[in-house]
PDB file of C-alpha atoms in Angstrom:
ATOM      1  CA  GLU A 546     -11.880  19.412  17.803  1.00 46.00           C
ATOM      2  CA  SER A 547     -12.795  20.670  14.356  1.00 46.00           C
ATOM      3  CA  ALA A 548     -15.423  18.829  12.282  1.00 51.00           C
ATOM      4  CA  SER A 549     -13.739  19.736   9.010  1.00 54.00           C
ATOM      5  CA  VAL A 550     -11.676  17.067   7.252  1.00 54.00           C
ATOM      6  CA  SER A 551      -8.100  18.009   6.463  1.00 64.00           C
ATOM      7  CA  PRO A 552      -6.698  17.069   3.027  1.00 66.00           C
ATOM      8  CA  THR A 553      -4.286  14.705   4.818  1.00 75.00           C
ATOM      9  CA  ASN A 554      -7.100  12.827   6.574  1.00 83.00           C
ATOM     10  CA  ASP A 555      -9.003  12.618   3.276  1.00 83.00           C
ATOM     11  CA  ARG A 556      -5.942  11.256   1.518  1.00 81.00           C
ATOM     12  CA  ASP A 557      -5.301   8.758   4.312  1.00 86.00           C
ATOM     13  CA  GLN A 558      -8.897   7.553   3.961  1.00 88.00           C
ATOM     14  CA  GLN A 559      -8.515   7.186   0.225  1.00 87.00           C
ATOM     15  CA  VAL A 560      -5.308   5.192   0.715  1.00 87.00           C
ATOM     16  CA  ARG A 561      -6.969   2.963   3.314  1.00 89.00           C
ATOM     17  CA  ALA A 562      -9.933   2.406   1.069  1.00 91.00           C
ATOM     18  CA  ALA A 563      -7.661   1.454  -1.877  1.00 92.00           C
ATOM     19  CA  LEU A 564      -5.614  -0.861   0.332  1.00 92.00           C
ATOM     20  CA  ALA A 565      -8.779  -2.652   1.509  1.00 93.00           C
ATOM     21  CA  THR A 566      -9.528  -3.619  -2.141  1.00 94.00           C
ATOM     22  CA  LEU A 567      -6.226  -5.491  -2.526  1.00 96.00           C
ATOM     23  CA  PRO A 568      -5.851  -9.215  -1.972  1.00 96.00           C
ATOM     24  CA  GLU A 569      -4.583  -9.903   1.537  1.00 96.00           C
ATOM     25  CA  LEU A 570      -1.166 -10.993   0.446  1.00 97.00           C
ATOM     26  CA  HIS A 571      -0.646  -7.805  -1.576  1.00 97.00           C
ATOM     27  CA  ARG A 572      -1.892  -5.684   1.285  1.00 96.00           C
ATOM     28  CA  SER A 573       0.395  -7.431   3.783  1.00 96.00           C
ATOM     29  CA  ALA A 574       3.466  -7.074   1.466  1.00 97.00           C
ATOM     30  CA  LEU A 575       2.771  -3.350   0.891  1.00 94.00           C
ATOM     31  CA  ALA A 576       2.203  -2.620   4.556  1.00 93.00           C
ATOM     32  CA  LEU A 577       5.403  -4.408   5.662  1.00 96.00           C
ATOM     33  CA  ARG A 578       7.453  -2.708   2.990  1.00 95.00           C
ATOM     34  CA  TYR A 579       6.132   0.835   3.149  1.00 90.00           C
ATOM     35  CA  PHE A 580       4.530   1.238   6.574  1.00 90.00           C
ATOM     36  CA  GLU A 581       6.795  -1.035   8.648  1.00 94.00           C
ATOM     37  CA  ASP A 582       9.871  -0.171   6.529  1.00 95.00           C
ATOM     38  CA  MET A 583      10.875  -3.850   6.444  1.00 97.00           C
ATOM     39  CA  ASP A 584      13.535  -5.059   3.967  1.00 97.00           C
ATOM     40  CA  TYR A 585      12.731  -7.482   1.171  1.00 97.00           C
ATOM     41  CA  ALA A 586      14.557 -10.459   2.744  1.00 98.00           C
ATOM     42  CA  SER A 587      12.538 -10.042   5.992  1.00 98.00           C
ATOM     43  CA  ILE A 588       9.248  -9.796   4.132  1.00 98.00           C
ATOM     44  CA  GLU A 589      10.091 -12.833   2.005  1.00 98.00           C
ATOM     45  CA  ARG A 590      10.839 -14.867   5.120  1.00 98.00           C
ATOM     46  CA  LEU A 591       7.707 -13.687   6.902  1.00 97.00           C
ATOM     47  CA  LEU A 592       5.339 -14.279   3.991  1.00 97.00           C
ATOM     48  CA  GLY A 593       7.160 -17.333   2.570  1.00 97.00           C
ATOM     49  CA  LEU A 594       7.822 -15.736  -0.779  1.00 97.00           C
ATOM     50  CA  SER A 595      10.784 -15.813  -3.178  1.00 98.00           C
ATOM     51  CA  ASN A 596      12.355 -12.487  -4.121  1.00 96.00           C
ATOM     52  CA  GLY A 597      10.803 -12.564  -7.559  1.00 97.00           C
ATOM     53  CA  ALA A 598       7.349 -13.378  -6.158  1.00 98.00           C
ATOM     54  CA  LEU A 599       7.616 -10.521  -3.637  1.00 98.00           C
ATOM     55  CA  ARG A 600       8.683  -8.041  -6.329  1.00 97.00           C
ATOM     56  CA  GLY A 601       5.883  -9.127  -8.572  1.00 98.00           C
ATOM     57  CA  ILE A 602       3.327  -8.786  -5.806  1.00 97.00           C
ATOM     58  CA  LEU A 603       4.615  -5.323  -4.811  1.00 97.00           C
ATOM     59  CA  GLY A 604       4.640  -4.214  -8.405  1.00 97.00           C
ATOM     60  CA  ARG A 605       1.038  -5.315  -8.951  1.00 97.00           C
ATOM     61  CA  ALA A 606      -0.091  -3.938  -5.684  1.00 96.00           C
ATOM     62  CA  LEU A 607       1.468  -0.517  -6.338  1.00 95.00           C
ATOM     63  CA  ALA A 608       0.019  -0.388  -9.857  1.00 96.00           C
ATOM     64  CA  SER A 609      -3.434  -1.168  -8.449  1.00 95.00           C
ATOM     65  CA  MET A 610      -3.040   1.493  -5.817  1.00 94.00           C
ATOM     66  CA  ARG A 611      -1.982   4.077  -8.330  1.00 92.00           C
ATOM     67  CA  LYS A 612      -4.914   3.305 -10.600  1.00 93.00           C
ATOM     68  CA  ARG A 613      -7.367   3.550  -7.751  1.00 90.00           C
ATOM     69  CA  LEU A 614      -5.940   6.757  -6.237  1.00 90.00           C
ATOM     70  CA  LYS A 615      -5.324   8.595  -9.538  1.00 89.00           C
ATOM     71  CA  PRO A 616      -8.727  10.350  -9.503  1.00 82.00           C
ATOM     72  CA  ALA A 617      -8.284  11.327  -5.853  1.00 76.00           C
ATOM     73  CA  LEU A 618      -4.746  12.581  -6.397  1.00 76.00           C
ATOM     74  CA  ALA A 619      -5.793  14.511  -9.478  1.00 80.00           C
ATOM     75  CA  ALA A 620      -8.624  16.185  -7.527  1.00 79.00           C
ATOM     76  CA  MET A 621      -6.081  17.287  -4.872  1.00 71.00           C
ATOM     77  CA  GLY A 622      -3.565  18.413  -7.496  1.00 66.00           C
TER      78      GLY A 622
END
């Protein structure tokens, strides 16, 4: 096994680190939507949110992730 870190592993670590900074509800909503590929209605039921609340949370969570990952993505660019 190679000791070198591939760009993919590095990016995954950056994404995980950025996710860890989010409030738990935001992290859960993002994980369910983008990693579990769950639809909005299922996430709303699971987390007890309205559609508007879920969309707001996902929007804020994605904006926060983009801001945190921008330097890392630029460095890879």
